[in-house]
Coordinates of C-alpha atoms and ligand atoms in Angstrom, one line a residue:
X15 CA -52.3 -111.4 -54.4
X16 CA -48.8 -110.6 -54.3
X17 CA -45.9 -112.8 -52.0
X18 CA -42.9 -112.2 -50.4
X19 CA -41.1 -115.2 -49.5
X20 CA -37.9 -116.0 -47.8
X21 CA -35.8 -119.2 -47.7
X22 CA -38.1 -122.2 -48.1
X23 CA -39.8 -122.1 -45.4
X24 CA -42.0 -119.0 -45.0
X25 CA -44.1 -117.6 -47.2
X26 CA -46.5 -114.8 -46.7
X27 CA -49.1 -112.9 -48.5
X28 CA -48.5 -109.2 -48.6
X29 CA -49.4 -106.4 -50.2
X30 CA -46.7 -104.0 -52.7
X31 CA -43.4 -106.3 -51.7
X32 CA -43.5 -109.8 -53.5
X33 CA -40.6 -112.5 -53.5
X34 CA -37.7 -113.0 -50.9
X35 CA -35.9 -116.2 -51.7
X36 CA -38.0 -119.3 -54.2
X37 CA -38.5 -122.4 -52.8
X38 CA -37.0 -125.1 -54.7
X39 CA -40.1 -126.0 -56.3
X40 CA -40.7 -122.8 -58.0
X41 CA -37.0 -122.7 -58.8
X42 CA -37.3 -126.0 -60.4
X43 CA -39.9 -124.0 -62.5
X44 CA -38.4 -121.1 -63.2
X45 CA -35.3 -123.0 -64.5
X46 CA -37.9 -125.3 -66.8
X47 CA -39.5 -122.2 -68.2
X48 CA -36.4 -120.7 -68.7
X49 CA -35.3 -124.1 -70.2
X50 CA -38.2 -123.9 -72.5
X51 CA -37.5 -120.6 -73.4
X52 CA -34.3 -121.2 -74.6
X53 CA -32.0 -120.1 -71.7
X54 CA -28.8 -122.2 -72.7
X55 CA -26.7 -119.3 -73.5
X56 CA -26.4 -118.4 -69.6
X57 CA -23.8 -120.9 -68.9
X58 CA -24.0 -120.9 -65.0
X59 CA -27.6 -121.1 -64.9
X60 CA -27.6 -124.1 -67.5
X61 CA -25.2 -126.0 -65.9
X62 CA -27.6 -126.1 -63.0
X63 CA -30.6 -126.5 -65.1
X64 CA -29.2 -129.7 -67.1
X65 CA -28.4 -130.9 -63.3
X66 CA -31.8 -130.5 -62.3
X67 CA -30.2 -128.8 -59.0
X68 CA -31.1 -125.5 -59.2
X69 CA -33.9 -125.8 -56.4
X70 CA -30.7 -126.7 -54.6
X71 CA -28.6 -123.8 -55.6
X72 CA -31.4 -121.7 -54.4
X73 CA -31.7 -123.3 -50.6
X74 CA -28.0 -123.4 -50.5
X75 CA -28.6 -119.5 -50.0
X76 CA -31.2 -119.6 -47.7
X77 CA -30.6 -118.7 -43.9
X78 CA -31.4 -120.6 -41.2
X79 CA -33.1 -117.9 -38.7
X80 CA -33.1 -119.4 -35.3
X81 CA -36.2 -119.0 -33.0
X82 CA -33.6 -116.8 -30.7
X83 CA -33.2 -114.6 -33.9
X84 CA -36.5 -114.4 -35.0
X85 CA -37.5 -113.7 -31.2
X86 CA -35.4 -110.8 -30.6
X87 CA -36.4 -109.0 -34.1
X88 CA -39.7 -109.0 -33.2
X89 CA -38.8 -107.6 -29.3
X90 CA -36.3 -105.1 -31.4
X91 CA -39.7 -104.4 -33.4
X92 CA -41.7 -103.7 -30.1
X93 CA -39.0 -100.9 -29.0
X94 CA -40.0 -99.0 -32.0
X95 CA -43.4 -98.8 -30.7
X96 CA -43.2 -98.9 -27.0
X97 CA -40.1 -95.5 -27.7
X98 CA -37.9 -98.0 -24.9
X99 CA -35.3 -98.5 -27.4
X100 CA -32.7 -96.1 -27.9
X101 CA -32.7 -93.1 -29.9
X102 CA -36.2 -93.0 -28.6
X103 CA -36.7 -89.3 -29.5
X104 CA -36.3 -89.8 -33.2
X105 CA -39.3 -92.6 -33.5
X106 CA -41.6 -89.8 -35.4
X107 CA -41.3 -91.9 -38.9
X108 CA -42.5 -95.0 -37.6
X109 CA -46.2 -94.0 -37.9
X110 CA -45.5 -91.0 -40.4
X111 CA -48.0 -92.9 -43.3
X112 CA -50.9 -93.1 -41.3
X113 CA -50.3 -89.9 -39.2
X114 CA -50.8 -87.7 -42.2
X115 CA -53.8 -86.2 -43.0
X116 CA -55.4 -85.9 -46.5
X117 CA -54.9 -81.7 -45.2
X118 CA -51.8 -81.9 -45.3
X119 CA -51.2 -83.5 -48.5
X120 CA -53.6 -81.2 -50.0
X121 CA -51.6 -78.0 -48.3
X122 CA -48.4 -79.4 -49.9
X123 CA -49.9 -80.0 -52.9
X124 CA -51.3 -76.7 -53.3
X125 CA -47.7 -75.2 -52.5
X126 CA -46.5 -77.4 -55.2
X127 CA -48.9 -76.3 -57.9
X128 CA -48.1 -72.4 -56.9
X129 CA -44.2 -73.5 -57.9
X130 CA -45.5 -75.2 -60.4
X131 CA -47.5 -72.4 -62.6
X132 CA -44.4 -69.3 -61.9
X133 CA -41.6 -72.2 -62.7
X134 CA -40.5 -74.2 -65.3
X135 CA -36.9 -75.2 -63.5
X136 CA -37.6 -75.7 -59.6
X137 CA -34.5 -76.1 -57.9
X138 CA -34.6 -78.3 -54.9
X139 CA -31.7 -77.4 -52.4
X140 CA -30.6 -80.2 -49.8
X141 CA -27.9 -83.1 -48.4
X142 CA -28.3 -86.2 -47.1
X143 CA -31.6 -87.0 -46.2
X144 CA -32.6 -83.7 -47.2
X145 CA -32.4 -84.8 -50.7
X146 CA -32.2 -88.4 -51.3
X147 CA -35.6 -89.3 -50.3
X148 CA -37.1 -87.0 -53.0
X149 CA -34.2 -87.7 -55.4
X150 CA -35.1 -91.7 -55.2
X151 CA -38.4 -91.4 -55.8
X152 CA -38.0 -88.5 -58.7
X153 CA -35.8 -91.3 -60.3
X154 CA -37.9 -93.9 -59.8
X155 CA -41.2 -92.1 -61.3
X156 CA -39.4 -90.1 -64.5
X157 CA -39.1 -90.9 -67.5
X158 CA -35.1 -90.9 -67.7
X159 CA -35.3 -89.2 -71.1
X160 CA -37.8 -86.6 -70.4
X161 CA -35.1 -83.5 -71.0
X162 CA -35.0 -84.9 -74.5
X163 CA -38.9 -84.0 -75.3
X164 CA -39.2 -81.2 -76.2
X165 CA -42.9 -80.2 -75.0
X166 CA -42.1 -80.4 -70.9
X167 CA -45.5 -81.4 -69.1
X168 CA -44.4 -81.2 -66.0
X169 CA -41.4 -78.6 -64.3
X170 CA -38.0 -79.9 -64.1
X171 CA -36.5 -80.4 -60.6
X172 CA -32.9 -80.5 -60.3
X173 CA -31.1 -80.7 -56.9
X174 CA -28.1 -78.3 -55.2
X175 CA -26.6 -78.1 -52.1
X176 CA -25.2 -82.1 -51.9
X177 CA -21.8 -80.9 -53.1
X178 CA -19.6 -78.2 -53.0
X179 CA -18.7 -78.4 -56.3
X180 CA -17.6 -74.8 -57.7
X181 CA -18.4 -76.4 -61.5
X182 CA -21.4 -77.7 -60.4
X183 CA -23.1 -74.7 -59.4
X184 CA -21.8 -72.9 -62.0
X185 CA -23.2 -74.9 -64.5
X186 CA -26.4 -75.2 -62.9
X187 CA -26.5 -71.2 -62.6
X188 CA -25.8 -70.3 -66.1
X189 CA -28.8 -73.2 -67.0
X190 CA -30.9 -71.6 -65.0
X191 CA -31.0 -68.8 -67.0
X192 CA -32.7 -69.8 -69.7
X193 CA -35.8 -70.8 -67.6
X194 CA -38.0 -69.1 -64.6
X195 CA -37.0 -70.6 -61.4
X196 CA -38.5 -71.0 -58.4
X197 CA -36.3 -73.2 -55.2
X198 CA -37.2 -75.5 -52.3
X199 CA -34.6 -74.8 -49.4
X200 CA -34.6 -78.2 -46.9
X201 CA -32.3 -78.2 -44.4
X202 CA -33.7 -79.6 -40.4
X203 CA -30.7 -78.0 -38.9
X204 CA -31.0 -74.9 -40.7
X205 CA -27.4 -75.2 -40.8
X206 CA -25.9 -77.4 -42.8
X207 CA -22.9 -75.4 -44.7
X208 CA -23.6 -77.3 -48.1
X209 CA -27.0 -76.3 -48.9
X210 CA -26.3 -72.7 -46.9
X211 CA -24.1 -71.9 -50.0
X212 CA -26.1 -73.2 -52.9
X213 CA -29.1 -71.2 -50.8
X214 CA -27.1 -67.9 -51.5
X215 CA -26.8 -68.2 -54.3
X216 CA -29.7 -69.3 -55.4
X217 CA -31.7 -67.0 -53.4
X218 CA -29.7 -63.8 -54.6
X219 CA -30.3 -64.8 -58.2
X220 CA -34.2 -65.2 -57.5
X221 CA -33.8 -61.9 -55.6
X222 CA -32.2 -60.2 -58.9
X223 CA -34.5 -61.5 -61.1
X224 CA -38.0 -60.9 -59.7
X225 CA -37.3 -58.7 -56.8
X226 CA -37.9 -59.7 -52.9
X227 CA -41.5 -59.8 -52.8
X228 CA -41.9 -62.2 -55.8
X229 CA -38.8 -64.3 -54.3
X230 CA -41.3 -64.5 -51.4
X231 CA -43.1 -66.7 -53.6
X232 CA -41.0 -68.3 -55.3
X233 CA -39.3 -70.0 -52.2
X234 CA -40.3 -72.4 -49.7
X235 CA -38.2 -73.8 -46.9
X236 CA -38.4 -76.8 -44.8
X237 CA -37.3 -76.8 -42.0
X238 CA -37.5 -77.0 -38.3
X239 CA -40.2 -75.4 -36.5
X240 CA -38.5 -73.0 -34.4
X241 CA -34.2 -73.7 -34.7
X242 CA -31.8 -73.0 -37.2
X243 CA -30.5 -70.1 -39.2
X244 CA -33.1 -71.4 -42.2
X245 CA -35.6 -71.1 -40.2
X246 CA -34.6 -67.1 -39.2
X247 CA -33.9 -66.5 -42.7
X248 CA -37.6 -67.6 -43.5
X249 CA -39.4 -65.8 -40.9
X250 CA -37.5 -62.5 -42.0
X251 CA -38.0 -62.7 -45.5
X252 CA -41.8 -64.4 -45.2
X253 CA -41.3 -67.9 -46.9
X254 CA -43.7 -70.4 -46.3
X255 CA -42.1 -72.7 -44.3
X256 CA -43.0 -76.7 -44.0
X257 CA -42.0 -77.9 -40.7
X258 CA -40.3 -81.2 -40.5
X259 CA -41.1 -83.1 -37.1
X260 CA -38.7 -82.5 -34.4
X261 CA -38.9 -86.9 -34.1
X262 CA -38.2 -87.1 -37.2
X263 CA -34.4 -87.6 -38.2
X264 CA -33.1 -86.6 -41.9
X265 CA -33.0 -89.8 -43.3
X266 CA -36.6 -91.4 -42.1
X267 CA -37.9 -88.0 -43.3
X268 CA -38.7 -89.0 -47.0
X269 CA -42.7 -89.4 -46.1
X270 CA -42.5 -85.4 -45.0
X271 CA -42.6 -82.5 -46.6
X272 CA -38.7 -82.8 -47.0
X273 CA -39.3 -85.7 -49.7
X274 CA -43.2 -84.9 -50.5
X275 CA -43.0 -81.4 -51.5
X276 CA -40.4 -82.0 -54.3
X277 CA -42.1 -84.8 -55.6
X278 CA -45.5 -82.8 -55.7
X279 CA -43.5 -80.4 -57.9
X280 CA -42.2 -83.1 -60.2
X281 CA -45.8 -84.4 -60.8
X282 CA -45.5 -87.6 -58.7
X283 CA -48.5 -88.7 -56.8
X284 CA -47.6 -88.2 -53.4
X285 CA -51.3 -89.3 -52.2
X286 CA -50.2 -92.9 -53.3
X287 CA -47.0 -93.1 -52.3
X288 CA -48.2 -92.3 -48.8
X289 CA -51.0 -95.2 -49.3
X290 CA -48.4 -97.7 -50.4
X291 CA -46.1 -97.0 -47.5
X292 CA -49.6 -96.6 -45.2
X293 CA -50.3 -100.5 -46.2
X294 CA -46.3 -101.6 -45.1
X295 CA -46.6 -99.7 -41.9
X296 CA -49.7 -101.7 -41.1
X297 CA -48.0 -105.1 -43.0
X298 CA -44.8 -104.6 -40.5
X299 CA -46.6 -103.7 -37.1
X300 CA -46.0 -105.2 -34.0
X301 CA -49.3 -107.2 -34.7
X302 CA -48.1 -109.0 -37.0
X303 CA -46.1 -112.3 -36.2
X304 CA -42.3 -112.5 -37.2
X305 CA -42.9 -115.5 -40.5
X306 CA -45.3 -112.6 -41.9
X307 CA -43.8 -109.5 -41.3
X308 CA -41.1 -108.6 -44.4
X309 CA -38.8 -106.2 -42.4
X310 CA -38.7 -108.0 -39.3
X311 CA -37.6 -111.2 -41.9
X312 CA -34.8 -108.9 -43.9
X313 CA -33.6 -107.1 -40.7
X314 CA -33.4 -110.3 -39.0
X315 CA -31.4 -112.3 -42.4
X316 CA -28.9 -109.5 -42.7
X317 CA -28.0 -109.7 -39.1
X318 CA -27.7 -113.7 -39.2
X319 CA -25.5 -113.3 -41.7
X320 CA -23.8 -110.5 -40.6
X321 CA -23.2 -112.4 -37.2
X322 CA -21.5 -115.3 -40.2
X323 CA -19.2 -113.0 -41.5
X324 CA -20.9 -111.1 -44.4
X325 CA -20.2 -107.7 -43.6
X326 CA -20.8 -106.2 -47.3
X327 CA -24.6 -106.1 -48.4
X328 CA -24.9 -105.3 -51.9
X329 CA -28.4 -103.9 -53.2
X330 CA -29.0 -104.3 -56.4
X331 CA -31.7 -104.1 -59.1
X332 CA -31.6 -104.8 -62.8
X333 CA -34.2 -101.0 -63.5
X334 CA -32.1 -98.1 -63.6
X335 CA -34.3 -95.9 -62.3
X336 CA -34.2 -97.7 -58.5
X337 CA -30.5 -96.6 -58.9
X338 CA -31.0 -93.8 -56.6
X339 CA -33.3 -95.7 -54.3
X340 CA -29.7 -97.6 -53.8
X341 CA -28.3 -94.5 -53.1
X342 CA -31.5 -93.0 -50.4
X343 CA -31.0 -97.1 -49.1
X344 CA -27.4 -96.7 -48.5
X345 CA -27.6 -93.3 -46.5
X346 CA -30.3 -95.5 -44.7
X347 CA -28.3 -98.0 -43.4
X348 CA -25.0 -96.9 -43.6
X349 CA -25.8 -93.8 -41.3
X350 CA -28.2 -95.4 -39.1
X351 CA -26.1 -98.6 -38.2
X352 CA -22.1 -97.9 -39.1
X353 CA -20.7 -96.9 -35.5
X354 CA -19.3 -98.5 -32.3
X355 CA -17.1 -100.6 -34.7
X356 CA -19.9 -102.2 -36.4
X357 CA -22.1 -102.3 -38.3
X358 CA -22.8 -104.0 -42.0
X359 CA -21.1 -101.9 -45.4
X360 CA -24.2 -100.9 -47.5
X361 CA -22.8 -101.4 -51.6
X362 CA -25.4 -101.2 -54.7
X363 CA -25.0 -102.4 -57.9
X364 CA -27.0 -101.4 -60.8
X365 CA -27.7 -104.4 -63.3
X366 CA -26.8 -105.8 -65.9
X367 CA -24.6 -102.8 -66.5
X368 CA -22.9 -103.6 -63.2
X369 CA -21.9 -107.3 -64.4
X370 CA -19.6 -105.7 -66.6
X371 CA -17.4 -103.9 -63.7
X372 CA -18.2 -105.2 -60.2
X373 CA -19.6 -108.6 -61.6
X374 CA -16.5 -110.5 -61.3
X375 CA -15.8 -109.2 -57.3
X376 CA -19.3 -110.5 -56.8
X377 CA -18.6 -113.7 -58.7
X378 CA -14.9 -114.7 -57.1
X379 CA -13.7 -111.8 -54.6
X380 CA -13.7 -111.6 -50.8
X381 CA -17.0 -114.2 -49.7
X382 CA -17.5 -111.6 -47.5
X383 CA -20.9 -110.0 -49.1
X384 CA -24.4 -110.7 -49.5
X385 CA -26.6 -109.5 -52.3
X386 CA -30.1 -108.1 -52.0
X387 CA -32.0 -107.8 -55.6
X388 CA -35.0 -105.5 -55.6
X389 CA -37.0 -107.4 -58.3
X390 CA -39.4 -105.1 -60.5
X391 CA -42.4 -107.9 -62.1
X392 CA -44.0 -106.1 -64.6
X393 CA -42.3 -103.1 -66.8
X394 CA -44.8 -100.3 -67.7
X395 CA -43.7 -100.4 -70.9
X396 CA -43.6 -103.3 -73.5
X397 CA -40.8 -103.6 -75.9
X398 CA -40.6 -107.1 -78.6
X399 CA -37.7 -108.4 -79.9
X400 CA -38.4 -108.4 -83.6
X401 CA -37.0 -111.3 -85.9
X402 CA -34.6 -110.3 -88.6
X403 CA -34.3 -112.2 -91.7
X404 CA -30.3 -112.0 -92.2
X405 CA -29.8 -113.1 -88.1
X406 CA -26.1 -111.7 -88.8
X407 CA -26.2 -111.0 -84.6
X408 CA -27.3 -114.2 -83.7
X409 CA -30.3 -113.3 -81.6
X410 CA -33.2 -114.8 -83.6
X411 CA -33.6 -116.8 -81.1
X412 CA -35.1 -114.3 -78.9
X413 CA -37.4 -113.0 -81.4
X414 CA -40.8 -112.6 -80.2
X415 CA -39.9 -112.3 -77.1
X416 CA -40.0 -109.1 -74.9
X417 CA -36.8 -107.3 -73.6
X418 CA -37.7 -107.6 -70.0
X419 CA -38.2 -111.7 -70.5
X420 CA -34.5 -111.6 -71.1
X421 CA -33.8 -109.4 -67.9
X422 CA -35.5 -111.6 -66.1
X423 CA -33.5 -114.6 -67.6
X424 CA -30.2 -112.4 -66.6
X425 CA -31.7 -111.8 -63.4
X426 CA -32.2 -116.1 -63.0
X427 CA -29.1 -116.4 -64.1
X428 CA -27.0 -114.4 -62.2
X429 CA -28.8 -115.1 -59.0
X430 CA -28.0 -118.5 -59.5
X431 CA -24.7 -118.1 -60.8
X432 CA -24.3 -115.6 -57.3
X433 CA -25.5 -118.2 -55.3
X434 CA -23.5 -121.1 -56.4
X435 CA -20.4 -118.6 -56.1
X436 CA -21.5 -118.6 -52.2
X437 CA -23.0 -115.0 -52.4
X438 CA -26.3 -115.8 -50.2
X439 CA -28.8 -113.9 -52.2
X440 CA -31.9 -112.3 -50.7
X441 CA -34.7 -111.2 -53.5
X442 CA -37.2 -108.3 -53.2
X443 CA -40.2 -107.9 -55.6
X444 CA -42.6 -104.9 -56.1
X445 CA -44.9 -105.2 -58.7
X446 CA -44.4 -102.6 -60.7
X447 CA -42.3 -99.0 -60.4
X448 CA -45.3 -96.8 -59.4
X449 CA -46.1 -94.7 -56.6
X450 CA -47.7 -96.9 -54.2
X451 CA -45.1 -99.2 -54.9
X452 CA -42.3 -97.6 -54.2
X453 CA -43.7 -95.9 -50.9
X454 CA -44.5 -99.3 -49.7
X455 CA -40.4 -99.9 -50.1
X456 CA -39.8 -97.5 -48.5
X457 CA -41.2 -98.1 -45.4
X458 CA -40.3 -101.6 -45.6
X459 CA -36.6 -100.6 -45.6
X460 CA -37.4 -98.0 -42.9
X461 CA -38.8 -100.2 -40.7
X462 CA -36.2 -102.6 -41.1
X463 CA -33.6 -100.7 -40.7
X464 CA -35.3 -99.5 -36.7
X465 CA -34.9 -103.3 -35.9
X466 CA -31.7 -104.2 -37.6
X467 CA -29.8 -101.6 -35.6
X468 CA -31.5 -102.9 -32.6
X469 CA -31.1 -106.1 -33.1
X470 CA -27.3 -105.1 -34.3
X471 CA -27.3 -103.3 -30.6
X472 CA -26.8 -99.5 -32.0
X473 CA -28.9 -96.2 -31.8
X474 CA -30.0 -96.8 -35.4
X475 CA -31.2 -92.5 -34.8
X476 CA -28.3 -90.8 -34.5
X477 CA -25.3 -89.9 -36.5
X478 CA -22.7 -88.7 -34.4
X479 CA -19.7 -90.1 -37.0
X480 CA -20.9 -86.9 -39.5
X481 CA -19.4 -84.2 -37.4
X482 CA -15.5 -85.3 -37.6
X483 CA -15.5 -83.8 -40.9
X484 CA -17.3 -81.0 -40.1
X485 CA -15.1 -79.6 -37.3
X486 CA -12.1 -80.4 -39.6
X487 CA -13.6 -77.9 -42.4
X488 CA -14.5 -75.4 -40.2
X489 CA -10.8 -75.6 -38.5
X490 CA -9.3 -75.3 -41.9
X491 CA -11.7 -72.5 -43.6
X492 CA -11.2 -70.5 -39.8
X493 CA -15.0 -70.0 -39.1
X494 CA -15.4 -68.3 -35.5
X495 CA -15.4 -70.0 -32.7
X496 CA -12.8 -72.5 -34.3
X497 CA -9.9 -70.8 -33.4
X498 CA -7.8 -73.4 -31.2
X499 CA -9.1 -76.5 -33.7
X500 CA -7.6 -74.8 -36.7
X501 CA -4.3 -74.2 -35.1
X502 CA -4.4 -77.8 -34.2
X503 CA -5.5 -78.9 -37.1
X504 CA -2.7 -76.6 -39.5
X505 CA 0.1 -77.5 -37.4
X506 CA -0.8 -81.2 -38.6
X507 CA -0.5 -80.1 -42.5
Ligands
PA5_618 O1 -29.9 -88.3 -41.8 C1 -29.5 -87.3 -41.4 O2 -29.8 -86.8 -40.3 C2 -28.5 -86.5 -42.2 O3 -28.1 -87.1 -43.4 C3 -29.0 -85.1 -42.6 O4 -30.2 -85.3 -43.3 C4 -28.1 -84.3 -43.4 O5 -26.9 -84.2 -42.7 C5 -28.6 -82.9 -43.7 O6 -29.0 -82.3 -42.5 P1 -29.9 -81.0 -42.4 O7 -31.3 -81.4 -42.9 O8 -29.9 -80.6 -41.0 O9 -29.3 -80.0 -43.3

């Protein structure tokens, strides 16, 4: 049975998510076995280990959640079943995991496979949460060296249309020509000017190469089911065409065919990511009291906090390949709760590598942040420190011991070290990086993220910050219908 845990007071069993905060006991433990293990070299930690006060140095982070606080997260919980909060028309993800049949996986897995056997380069073309949600999870499940085999099992998926870099696409063109390509178009607007461009492109090179009616097959778009110039585009030149949900906002959208059909492509099993988040939706419903539900406590300790001045939240874990899960995290919460004035600044950190640049801020800047570490247990992999006779480098005193035993020690260490430097840590553990795993985080973040901008008092659904930009560039590259903003907007220049 896994745990999550939070402060030192609440502890619940849950499935896919583990630990929140230890209690001083298992601290006290932790720092033993790390004692025993030979831990001395992490000066921070030791200092609290040879005071025995490390159980201390854990509670000092924990937060207090009043009744009040823990009241109103599980009221802000309700609106996002009862549709009485705001942004009530975008409430489509909430039950996304156990809405969606084993039909339509197999439909999108059967589009995936027809990629699949014309492709070996599929390129998947999207912004914002048109891309991240697959990008995350394609992260989390590859290998990170897999372009350096050189047998490919599985196609490669690359991603266009989240920049308008000229040298980007370029580069990504002439690639492309040394494999057969097929392209995933996602867009819910179907107008997005990003992906629009990398679409031409892409789409007159498949066009060149195997003629329209094989570029037919070779392109699927997702989009809405009836808006949008995608969605013309698709209907004139037959594409099959995944719908995504009119409730359903771009950055809740990673459980649709926006984030599953990639994945399917990439050879991840999109049947168990939907289980694992299917498991959280049912861990985090409105069924389920406030000490044992793990969004309703996260959303709840970021906003006590918040409301005590940490405005920064820094999410960090010490695997790599969550890195982009940072990224889908921060589109997450930045877009869903950064307006009105408010709202808390979503930061990641990728460790230890991090230590070495932002590790010092963390340690002694501005005591305006607080750190969340998504913990992984167990590695898939198992990698031994071997002994060496000379020792020249010092480090026989890790031999026999495996590489992520010493992550885990950094991990310790640094938490400590952060918490003693008053950076209130909250900790997140999943088991392992698989699947079901990381669809279960997912969720969990989704669903957090409904109540924390309730409880932070925002429409957590909509976006409507994202179109300054947009008018600005259409002023300046004189699109029609533009015309008095870009005299406006060139007289300022
Ligand atoms: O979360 C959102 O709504 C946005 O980030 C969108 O996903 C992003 O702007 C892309 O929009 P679209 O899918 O309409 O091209």
């Amino acid at each position: 049975m896994e745990y999550l845990k939070l402060n030192n007071d609440v502890e619940m069993p849950i499935e896919g998510l583990g630990t929140f905060l230890m209690t001083p006991a298992e601290a006290e433990a932790a720092a033993t076995a790390a004692l025993a293990a030979g831990y001395e070299h992490i000066d921070t930690a030791n200092a609290y280990m040879n005071e025995r006060a490390v159980g201390r140095a854990i509670a000092k982070s924990g937060i207090a959640l009043s009744a009040e606080m823990k009241a109103r997260a599980q009221a802000a919980n309700a609106l996002l079943e009862s549709g009485e909060g705001a942004g009530n028309d975008f409430l489509g993800w909430v039950h996304l995991p156990s809405s969606i049949s084993d039909a339509e996986i197999a439909a999108i897995e059967a589009t995936a496979a027809r990629l699949r056997s014309k492709a070996d380069l599929v390129i998947c073309i999207g912004i914002g949460g048109s891309y991240l949600g697959a990008k995350a999870v394609l992260e989390a499940m590859s290998d990170p060296f897999k372009l350096l085999h050189r047998e490919q099992q599985e196609p490669t998926v690359v991603f266009a249309g989240q920049n308008i870099s000229e040298d980007y696409i370029h580069a990504l063109m002439e690639a492309s020509k040394e494999h057969s390509i097929a392209a995933i178009v996602i867009s819910k607007s179907g107008t997005t000017t990003e992906p629009a461009i990398a679409f031409r492109l892409i789409k007159a090179e498949i066009e060149a190469r195997y003629g329209k009616q094989e570029a037919a097959q070779r392109i699927v778009a997702v989009t809405d089911k009836a808006r949008g110039a995608l969605k013309t585009l698709a209907t004139n030149e037959g594409y099959e065409t995944f719908v995504i949900p009119d409730d359903v906002g771009g950055r809740f959208s990673v459980l649709t065919p926006v984030g599953l059909l990639p994945l399917a492509v990439a050879g991840v099993d999109i049947a168990a990511l939907v289980r694992g988040a299917r498991q959280m939706e049912q861990a985090t419903g409105t069924d389920i009291p406030f000490d044992e539900n793990p969004s309703a406590i996260y959303a709840a300790t970021r906003n006590a906090l918040y409301a005590e001045g940490r405005k920064i939240e820094i999410l960090g874990s010490y695997e790599p390949r969550l890195q982009y899960v940072n990224e889908w995290w921060k589109q997450l919460y930045g877009e869903s709760e950064g307006k009105q004035g408010k709202g808390i600044f979503p930061a990641s950190v990728t460790l230890t590598a991090d230590l070495h640049s932002m590790g010092q801020y963390i340690q002694q800047g501005e005591r305006t942040l607080f750190e969340t570490i998504i913990s992984v247990a167990e590695p898939v992999a198992k990698v031994v420190i071997e002994a060496d006779k000379e020792n020249l480098d010092g480090l026989n005193f890790l031999a026999g011991k495996r590489i992520s035993e010493v992550n885990r020690m950094a991990e310790l260490g640094v938490q400590l070290a952060h918490v003693d430097g008053d950076v209130p840590n909250l900790r997140i553990e999943i088991p392992q990086i698989d699947a079901e795993s990381v669809g279960a985080l997912l969720y969990f973040f989704e669903r957090a993220c409904g109540i924390s901008g309730y409880l932070l008092g925002v429409n957590p659904f909509d976006q409507p910050g994202v179109e300054a930009y947009k008018k600005n560039m259409f002023a300046l590259l004189d699109k029609p219908g533009y015309e008095e903003e870009s005299k406006a907007i060139k007289a300022r220049l």
